[in-house]
CSV table of C-alpha atoms in Angstrom, one decimal:
chain,number,residue,atom,x,y,z
A,1,UNK,CA,0.0,0.1,0.1
A,2,UNK,CA,1.3,3.4,-0.9
A,3,UNK,CA,-0.3,6.1,1.5
A,4,UNK,CA,1.1,8.8,-0.7
A,5,UNK,CA,-1.0,7.6,-3.7
A,6,UNK,CA,-4.5,9.0,-3.0
A,7,UNK,CA,-5.5,8.6,-6.5
A,8,UNK,CA,-6.3,5.6,-8.8
A,9,UNK,CA,-5.5,3.1,-9.9
A,10,UNK,CA,-4.1,1.8,-6.4
A,11,UNK,CA,-2.0,-1.2,-5.6
A,12,UNK,CA,-2.7,-3.0,-2.4
A,13,UNK,CA,-0.5,-6.0,-1.3
A,14,UNK,CA,-2.1,-8.5,1.5
A,15,UNK,CA,-1.0,-11.9,2.4
A,16,UNK,CA,-2.9,-13.0,-0.9
A,17,UNK,CA,-0.6,-11.1,-3.1
A,18,UNK,CA,-0.7,-7.7,-4.9
A,19,UNK,CA,-3.9,-6.3,-6.5
A,20,UNK,CA,-4.7,-3.4,-8.6
A,21,UNK,CA,-7.7,-1.5,-8.1
A,22,UNK,CA,-8.7,1.1,-11.0
A,23,UNK,CA,-11.1,2.9,-9.0
A,24,UNK,CA,-13.4,2.7,-5.7
A,25,UNK,CA,-15.1,-0.8,-5.6
A,26,UNK,CA,-18.7,-0.5,-6.5
A,27,UNK,CA,-19.6,-4.1,-5.8
A,28,UNK,CA,-17.9,-5.1,-2.4
A,29,UNK,CA,-18.3,-8.7,-1.5
A,30,UNK,CA,-16.4,-10.2,1.7
A,31,UNK,CA,-16.3,-13.7,3.1
A,32,UNK,CA,-16.2,-13.2,6.8
A,33,UNK,CA,-18.6,-11.9,9.4
A,34,UNK,CA,-15.8,-9.4,10.8
A,35,UNK,CA,-15.2,-8.0,7.3
A,36,UNK,CA,-18.9,-7.6,6.7
A,37,UNK,CA,-19.2,-5.6,10.0
A,38,UNK,CA,-16.0,-3.5,9.0
A,39,UNK,CA,-17.3,-2.9,5.5
A,40,UNK,CA,-20.8,-1.5,6.7
A,41,UNK,CA,-18.9,0.8,8.8
A,42,UNK,CA,-16.9,2.3,5.9
A,43,UNK,CA,-19.0,2.0,2.8
A,44,UNK,CA,-22.3,3.1,1.6
A,45,UNK,CA,-25.0,0.3,1.4
A,46,UNK,CA,-25.2,0.8,-2.4
A,47,UNK,CA,-21.5,-0.2,-2.8
A,48,UNK,CA,-22.0,-3.6,-1.0
A,49,UNK,CA,-23.0,-6.4,-3.3
A,50,UNK,CA,-24.4,-8.7,-0.8
A,51,UNK,CA,-23.7,-10.1,2.9
A,52,UNK,CA,-23.2,-13.4,4.2
A,53,UNK,CA,-26.1,-15.4,6.2
A,54,UNK,CA,-24.5,-15.1,9.4
A,55,UNK,CA,-24.5,-11.4,9.3
A,56,UNK,CA,-28.1,-11.3,9.5
A,57,UNK,CA,-28.3,-13.9,12.8
A,58,UNK,CA,-28.3,-11.7,16.0
A,59,UNK,CA,-26.8,-14.7,17.7
A,60,UNK,CA,-23.4,-14.2,15.9
A,61,UNK,CA,-23.6,-10.5,14.3
A,62,UNK,CA,-23.3,-7.1,16.0
A,63,UNK,CA,-25.1,-5.6,12.6
A,64,UNK,CA,-28.2,-8.1,12.0
A,65,UNK,CA,-30.4,-5.3,12.0
A,66,UNK,CA,-28.9,-3.8,8.8
A,67,UNK,CA,-28.9,-7.1,6.8
A,68,UNK,CA,-32.3,-7.2,5.5
A,69,UNK,CA,-31.6,-4.5,3.1
A,70,UNK,CA,-29.1,-6.5,1.4
A,71,UNK,CA,-29.0,-9.6,-0.7
A,72,UNK,CA,-27.8,-12.8,1.1
A,73,UNK,CA,-25.3,-14.9,-0.7
A,74,UNK,CA,-24.3,-18.7,0.1
A,75,UNK,CA,-20.6,-19.8,0.5
A,76,UNK,CA,-18.9,-21.3,-2.6
A,77,UNK,CA,-17.0,-19.6,-5.6
A,78,UNK,CA,-20.0,-20.0,-7.9
A,79,UNK,CA,-22.4,-17.8,-5.4
A,80,UNK,CA,-19.4,-15.5,-5.1
A,81,UNK,CA,-19.2,-14.8,-8.6
A,82,UNK,CA,-23.0,-14.9,-9.0
A,83,UNK,CA,-22.8,-11.4,-7.0
A,84,UNK,CA,-20.6,-9.8,-9.8
A,85,UNK,CA,-18.3,-8.5,-7.3
A,86,UNK,CA,-15.4,-6.1,-8.3
A,87,UNK,CA,-13.6,-6.9,-5.0
A,88,UNK,CA,-13.6,-10.0,-2.9
A,89,UNK,CA,-12.3,-9.8,0.5
A,90,UNK,CA,-11.5,-13.2,2.4
A,91,UNK,CA,-10.1,-14.0,5.5
A,92,UNK,CA,-7.4,-16.3,6.9
A,93,UNK,CA,-9.6,-19.1,6.9
A,94,UNK,CA,-10.9,-18.8,3.3
A,95,UNK,CA,-10.3,-22.0,1.4
A,96,UNK,CA,-7.6,-21.7,-1.2
A,97,UNK,CA,-9.7,-23.4,-4.0
A,98,UNK,CA,-12.5,-20.7,-3.4
A,99,UNK,CA,-9.9,-17.8,-3.7
A,100,UNK,CA,-8.2,-19.7,-6.8
A,101,UNK,CA,-11.6,-20.0,-8.6
A,102,UNK,CA,-12.6,-16.3,-8.1
A,103,UNK,CA,-9.2,-15.0,-8.9
A,104,UNK,CA,-9.5,-17.2,-12.2
A,105,UNK,CA,-12.7,-15.1,-13.1
A,106,UNK,CA,-10.8,-12.2,-13.0
A,107,UNK,CA,-11.9,-10.7,-9.8
A,108,UNK,CA,-9.2,-9.1,-7.4
A,109,UNK,CA,-9.0,-11.0,-4.1
A,110,UNK,CA,-7.7,-9.4,-0.9
A,111,UNK,CA,-6.9,-11.1,2.5
A,112,UNK,CA,-6.6,-8.7,5.3
A,113,UNK,CA,-6.0,-10.9,8.1
A,114,UNK,CA,-8.2,-10.0,11.1
A,115,UNK,CA,-6.4,-10.6,14.5
A,116,UNK,CA,-7.6,-11.7,17.8
A,117,UNK,CA,-7.3,-8.3,19.5
A,118,UNK,CA,-9.0,-5.5,20.8
A,119,UNK,CA,-6.9,-3.1,18.8
A,120,UNK,CA,-5.5,-5.2,16.5
A,121,UNK,CA,-7.7,-4.7,13.5
A,122,UNK,CA,-7.0,-0.8,13.6
A,123,UNK,CA,-4.5,-1.4,10.8
A,124,UNK,CA,-7.1,-3.8,8.8
A,125,UNK,CA,-9.7,-1.0,8.9
A,126,UNK,CA,-7.0,1.4,7.7
A,127,UNK,CA,-6.2,-0.9,4.9
A,128,UNK,CA,-9.9,-1.6,4.0
A,129,UNK,CA,-10.5,2.1,4.0
A,130,UNK,CA,-7.5,2.7,1.7
A,131,UNK,CA,-8.9,-0.4,-0.8
A,132,UNK,CA,-12.4,1.1,-0.9
A,133,UNK,CA,-11.3,4.4,-1.3
A,134,UNK,CA,-13.0,5.3,2.3
A,135,UNK,CA,-9.7,6.7,4.0
A,136,UNK,CA,-11.5,9.7,5.8
A,137,UNK,CA,-14.3,7.4,7.1
A,138,UNK,CA,-11.5,4.6,8.3
A,139,UNK,CA,-9.5,7.2,10.0
A,140,UNK,CA,-12.7,8.4,11.9
A,141,UNK,CA,-13.4,5.1,12.8
A,142,UNK,CA,-10.0,4.2,14.1
A,143,UNK,CA,-10.0,7.4,16.2
A,144,UNK,CA,-13.3,6.4,17.6
A,145,UNK,CA,-11.9,3.0,18.5
A,146,UNK,CA,-8.8,4.4,20.4
A,147,UNK,CA,-11.1,7.0,22.1
A,148,UNK,CA,-13.4,4.4,23.7
A,149,UNK,CA,-10.7,2.1,24.5
A,150,UNK,CA,-8.8,5.0,26.4
A,151,UNK,CA,-11.8,6.1,28.0
A,152,UNK,CA,-12.1,2.7,29.4
A,153,UNK,CA,-8.4,2.6,30.5
A,154,UNK,CA,-8.6,5.8,32.4
A,155,UNK,CA,-11.1,4.5,34.7
A,156,UNK,CA,-9.8,1.0,35.3
A,157,UNK,CA,-6.5,-0.4,37.2
A,158,UNK,CA,-3.4,-0.4,35.1
A,159,UNK,CA,-1.9,-3.7,34.0
A,160,UNK,CA,-0.1,-5.3,36.6
A,161,UNK,CA,-2.0,-3.7,39.5
A,162,UNK,CA,-2.9,-6.3,42.1
A,163,UNK,CA,-6.6,-4.9,42.6
A,164,UNK,CA,-7.5,-6.4,39.2
A,165,UNK,CA,-10.1,-8.9,39.4
A,166,UNK,CA,-9.6,-12.7,38.0
A,167,UNK,CA,-11.9,-13.1,35.3
A,168,UNK,CA,-12.8,-16.1,32.9
A,169,UNK,CA,-14.8,-16.3,29.6
A,170,UNK,CA,-16.3,-19.7,29.1
A,171,UNK,CA,-18.8,-21.3,26.9
A,172,UNK,CA,-20.7,-24.8,26.9
A,173,UNK,CA,-21.6,-26.9,23.9
A,174,UNK,CA,-22.3,-30.7,23.9
A,175,UNK,CA,-21.7,-30.7,27.6
A,176,UNK,CA,-18.2,-29.4,27.2
A,177,UNK,CA,-16.9,-26.2,28.9
A,178,UNK,CA,-14.5,-24.3,26.7
A,179,UNK,CA,-12.3,-21.3,27.9
A,180,UNK,CA,-10.7,-18.5,26.4
A,181,UNK,CA,-6.8,-18.6,27.1
A,182,UNK,CA,-4.1,-16.2,26.3
A,183,UNK,CA,-4.0,-15.0,22.6
A,184,UNK,CA,-7.8,-14.9,22.2
A,185,UNK,CA,-10.2,-12.1,21.6
A,186,UNK,CA,-12.0,-13.0,25.0
A,187,UNK,CA,-8.7,-12.7,26.6
A,188,UNK,CA,-7.9,-9.3,25.2
A,189,UNK,CA,-11.1,-7.9,26.1
A,190,UNK,CA,-10.8,-9.0,29.7
A,191,UNK,CA,-7.3,-7.4,29.8
A,192,UNK,CA,-8.5,-4.1,28.3
A,193,UNK,CA,-11.5,-3.9,30.7
A,194,UNK,CA,-9.2,-4.2,33.8
A,195,UNK,CA,-9.4,-7.5,34.4
A,196,UNK,CA,-6.7,-10.5,34.7
A,197,UNK,CA,-7.7,-13.6,32.3
A,198,UNK,CA,-7.2,-16.2,35.1
A,199,UNK,CA,-7.0,-18.7,32.2
A,200,UNK,CA,-3.9,-17.2,30.7
A,201,UNK,CA,-2.6,-16.5,34.1
A,202,UNK,CA,-2.7,-20.2,34.8
A,203,UNK,CA,-0.8,-21.0,31.7
A,204,UNK,CA,-3.8,-21.9,29.2
A,205,UNK,CA,-3.4,-20.7,25.5
A,206,UNK,CA,-6.1,-20.6,23.0
A,207,UNK,CA,-9.7,-22.3,23.3
A,208,UNK,CA,-9.2,-25.2,25.6
A,209,UNK,CA,-11.8,-27.7,27.1
A,210,UNK,CA,-11.6,-27.7,30.8
A,211,UNK,CA,-13.2,-29.2,33.9
A,212,UNK,CA,-15.3,-27.6,36.8
A,213,UNK,CA,-12.4,-28.6,38.9
A,214,UNK,CA,-10.3,-26.2,36.5
A,215,UNK,CA,-12.6,-23.5,37.3
A,216,UNK,CA,-12.2,-24.1,41.1
A,217,UNK,CA,-8.6,-23.9,40.7
A,218,UNK,CA,-8.6,-20.4,38.8
A,219,UNK,CA,-11.0,-19.1,41.7
A,220,UNK,CA,-12.2,-16.4,39.5
A,221,UNK,CA,-13.9,-13.1,40.8
A,222,UNK,CA,-16.1,-13.0,37.7
A,223,UNK,CA,-17.2,-15.3,35.1
A,224,UNK,CA,-18.2,-14.3,31.8
A,225,UNK,CA,-20.5,-16.5,29.5
A,226,UNK,CA,-20.7,-15.1,26.0
A,227,UNK,CA,-23.2,-17.3,24.6
A,228,UNK,CA,-26.9,-16.8,24.2
A,229,UNK,CA,-30.3,-18.9,24.8
A,230,UNK,CA,-31.1,-21.4,27.2
A,231,UNK,CA,-27.7,-23.0,26.9
A,232,UNK,CA,-26.3,-19.9,28.6
A,233,UNK,CA,-28.7,-19.9,31.3
A,234,UNK,CA,-28.3,-23.5,32.1
A,235,UNK,CA,-24.6,-23.1,32.2
A,236,UNK,CA,-24.9,-20.1,34.7
A,237,UNK,CA,-27.4,-22.1,36.7
A,238,UNK,CA,-25.3,-25.1,36.8
A,239,UNK,CA,-22.1,-23.3,37.9
A,240,UNK,CA,-24.1,-21.5,40.6
A,241,UNK,CA,-25.2,-24.7,42.1
A,242,UNK,CA,-22.3,-26.7,41.6
A,243,UNK,CA,-21.0,-27.8,45.2
A,244,UNK,CA,-17.7,-28.1,43.8
A,245,UNK,CA,-17.7,-24.3,43.4
A,246,UNK,CA,-19.6,-23.4,46.3
A,247,UNK,CA,-16.4,-21.3,47.8
A,248,UNK,CA,-15.5,-19.8,44.4
A,249,UNK,CA,-15.9,-15.9,44.5
A,250,UNK,CA,-17.8,-15.5,41.4
A,251,UNK,CA,-20.4,-18.0,42.6
A,252,UNK,CA,-20.3,-16.6,46.3
A,253,UNK,CA,-21.2,-13.1,45.0
A,254,UNK,CA,-23.4,-14.0,42.2
A,255,UNK,CA,-20.9,-12.5,39.5
A,256,UNK,CA,-21.6,-15.0,36.5
A,257,UNK,CA,-22.7,-12.9,33.7
A,258,UNK,CA,-24.2,-14.2,30.3
A,259,UNK,CA,-22.9,-11.4,27.7
A,260,UNK,CA,-24.1,-10.6,24.1
A,261,UNK,CA,-21.8,-13.1,22.1
A,262,UNK,CA,-21.0,-11.0,19.0
A,263,UNK,CA,-19.3,-8.3,21.0
A,264,UNK,CA,-16.9,-10.9,22.1
A,265,UNK,CA,-16.6,-13.4,19.4
A,266,UNK,CA,-16.5,-11.5,15.9
A,267,UNK,CA,-13.0,-10.3,14.9
A,268,UNK,CA,-13.8,-6.7,14.2
A,269,UNK,CA,-14.1,-3.4,15.9
A,270,UNK,CA,-17.2,-4.4,17.8
A,271,UNK,CA,-14.9,-6.0,20.4
A,272,UNK,CA,-14.8,-2.7,21.7
A,273,UNK,CA,-18.3,-3.0,22.9
A,274,UNK,CA,-17.1,-6.1,24.6
A,275,UNK,CA,-14.4,-4.3,26.5
A,276,UNK,CA,-16.9,-1.6,27.7
A,277,UNK,CA,-19.6,-4.2,28.6
A,278,UNK,CA,-17.1,-6.2,30.7
A,279,UNK,CA,-15.5,-3.0,32.5
A,280,UNK,CA,-19.1,-2.3,33.6
A,281,UNK,CA,-19.4,-5.5,34.9
A,282,UNK,CA,-16.0,-5.6,36.8
A,283,UNK,CA,-16.4,-1.8,38.1
A,284,UNK,CA,-19.8,-1.0,37.9
A,285,UNK,CA,-19.3,2.2,40.6
A,286,UNK,CA,-16.7,3.5,38.2
A,287,UNK,CA,-18.9,3.5,35.0
A,288,UNK,CA,-22.2,4.5,36.6
A,289,UNK,CA,-22.1,8.0,35.0
A,290,UNK,CA,-21.1,6.6,31.5
A,291,UNK,CA,-23.6,5.4,28.8
A,292,UNK,CA,-22.0,3.3,26.1
A,293,UNK,CA,-23.5,3.5,22.8
A,294,UNK,CA,-23.1,1.1,19.6
A,295,UNK,CA,-21.1,1.9,16.6
A,296,UNK,CA,-22.7,3.5,13.8
A,297,UNK,CA,-22.8,2.1,10.4
A,298,UNK,CA,-21.9,4.4,7.4
A,299,UNK,CA,-24.1,7.2,6.7
A,300,UNK,CA,-22.2,9.2,4.5
A,301,UNK,CA,-22.4,12.3,6.7
């Protein structure tokens, strides 16, 4: 990327290689929910060709209410090409055969790699802004991200402060409890909100299955459940009523919180809302006078 080139054509290099864009893309298509959320914040609706089906599902998406105004497409190279995109934005998990088929059809393919970090996607938003000809909007959005994170950081104990509470983030599927260890979005959210990820502290990296006894050993002050529906309620109730956990502070003090999953699992700027919500949970007195709001989609204003 040559930031000094503010005109067109533009050359952009991602992990998928170098592409040349003759002008601002008019039929943008992405292959991940995180990229859909970012593009909706950067580009006007008329330039977005379609959205993936998960973008319209409120259990997964932070922008589900925006989805009905767009066509929905299914996965697969044929379905991608049917949308006539003039740029195809993929993630690191997009299969190589799909990418190659789309490339062979002459569509520029970019792979801005999303990261498991609350701030890590600032660089990707700026890159997307350059690719889409939306540099000014990208600068506005990244400035808002930094401002919101700094506003939280100014009210919570700094990293290393012994007053930081121990927190874990868990889900349960098919009777298996999984925890967010070090190097995950959940871990970053906890740390940015003023907590200590007890799983990372105890040497767990990535997403791992754990037992109730492991939760006892971590002895968390707070437990977050980024899951929705009956499964989340049942998990919370089971933890509250498990005799093994009867002395754990989060159980004793009723600090087991079901939180909105998309704020915690989608790799986009919306993880900042996860930071804000977690900070409210951990330090309610420090945020009693603060009203957090959702990010706004692109309005052109």
